C-alpha angles and dihedrals in degrees: 000000000000115000123199126195120189128199140165104067123130146112121320135167124246110283093024131120138237134183120212123200131199121189117199130200134177101043111161095187131054089216110077144130128225124196146175124228129175136205126197122196111285093006135102122257109274132206114242107169144326139197129197129220089262090050102254107155129214127188135196121228098244097068102017111142092022100065135058124193122201138175129220101198094185090060098030086232128141121202128202115198111197121191137180092021123193134192088264088068092064106120145108108280118213130198116216135185139188135180100203106034122145111229091229086064098041093112093053113097091203090067094065119091099189131053138180124228094258133246125233119238116190122184115195126199 
């Protein structure tokens, strides 16, 4: 069973930056993908970014150019650096992982088997 623990959320002012971290344990395969999704109140869960075990990166349109995802394989930890944040980025951010995902489906939340508890990001104006 894969276990994901997120950290790094909080309150930040418009234009500020935050870095989210997600530590994974329990992988049984060396080939996996880890991703970040977000969900704002009243909205559907939205893809933010993903990285594969061999460090290919994928980005969603909503934060492209303002986020960078990276993978520390030694620690099984994925980082999401978010810059130039706005109030529209306020949401709960979820870490997700899968060990058999097809890259064509990497932006689809339904393809991920494992999820973290979520971390709140609030951007104030």
